[in-house]
């Protein structure tokens, strides 16, 4: 079955350390997204990518970085510059292109990041 | 800029009772509107969507929502709630060239036996 796989499910970061969250999709979707979820705040967009080798900042990109070297993969790095990284991170994908019928975003099961 | 407001942080209903979750949006053009549901520690599952046409849309699990342009609302309803409906519900609007989603802050639903 097609879907989005996020790994790991739980991740712990030490002070000053960078960590990378994995997101892989086999839905043949062009667009991919990273969201951060905090209690009582809904989901906020970190980065998104509409095509390979291109990505755009979302509302809260500071302290994060991404890459899009393959259509199927959109890893998120939480850098040491992100001072409050404890959150639930969700990856999503969609067809995304304006020349194709819009379809809603599909979500992975998330990665919970905590600070040691 | 677009925004989504879910005025109710937490709602409690008894099993078998009806449910209405409120959602108001702010968006200049015709919106793409969604309701998602999230169980604890899980991702988001799409309940239903509105793109255009009939303003009453049917979704999965017996949910429906009505788009009211004059009120900028997209409220979610279910005539009879089941214990398994306990979860967090998010309303969202899609915009921008990449159809980025803007989410409301969510409504936590508790179902009493």
Short mmCIF file of N, CA and C in Angstrom, two decimals, chain B residues 4 15 18 44 48 52 67 71 81 89 100:
data_model
loop_
_atom_site.label_atom_id
_atom_site.label_comp_id
_atom_site.label_asym_id
_atom_site.label_seq_id
_atom_site.Cartn_x
_atom_site.Cartn_y
_atom_site.Cartn_z
N UNK B 4 -7.45 30.25 10.43
CA UNK B 4 -8.53 29.34 10.79
C UNK B 4 -8.72 29.42 12.30
N UNK B 15 -22.11 9.53 24.56
CA UNK B 15 -22.24 8.63 23.41
C UNK B 15 -23.69 8.61 22.94
N UNK B 18 -25.66 14.16 19.53
CA UNK B 18 -25.19 14.81 18.31
C UNK B 18 -23.98 15.69 18.62
N UNK B 44 -2.48 12.59 10.99
CA UNK B 44 -3.80 13.13 10.73
C UNK B 44 -4.49 12.32 9.63
N UNK B 48 -13.06 14.85 5.63
CA UNK B 48 -13.80 15.34 4.48
C UNK B 48 -13.15 16.60 3.97
N UNK B 52 -15.60 22.84 -4.03
CA UNK B 52 -16.58 23.68 -4.70
C UNK B 52 -17.87 22.87 -4.80
N UNK B 67 -20.44 24.18 4.33
CA UNK B 67 -19.73 25.40 3.98
C UNK B 67 -20.74 26.54 3.88
N UNK B 71 -21.00 33.25 6.36
CA UNK B 71 -20.53 33.23 7.74
C UNK B 71 -19.06 32.82 7.83
N UNK B 81 -22.75 10.33 18.12
CA UNK B 81 -21.32 10.12 18.38
C UNK B 81 -21.07 8.74 18.99
N UNK B 89 -9.68 17.12 16.64
CA UNK B 89 -10.17 17.45 15.32
C UNK B 89 -9.61 18.80 14.87
N UNK B 100 -0.37 25.12 0.59
CA UNK B 100 -0.01 24.90 1.98
C UNK B 100 -1.25 24.94 2.85
#
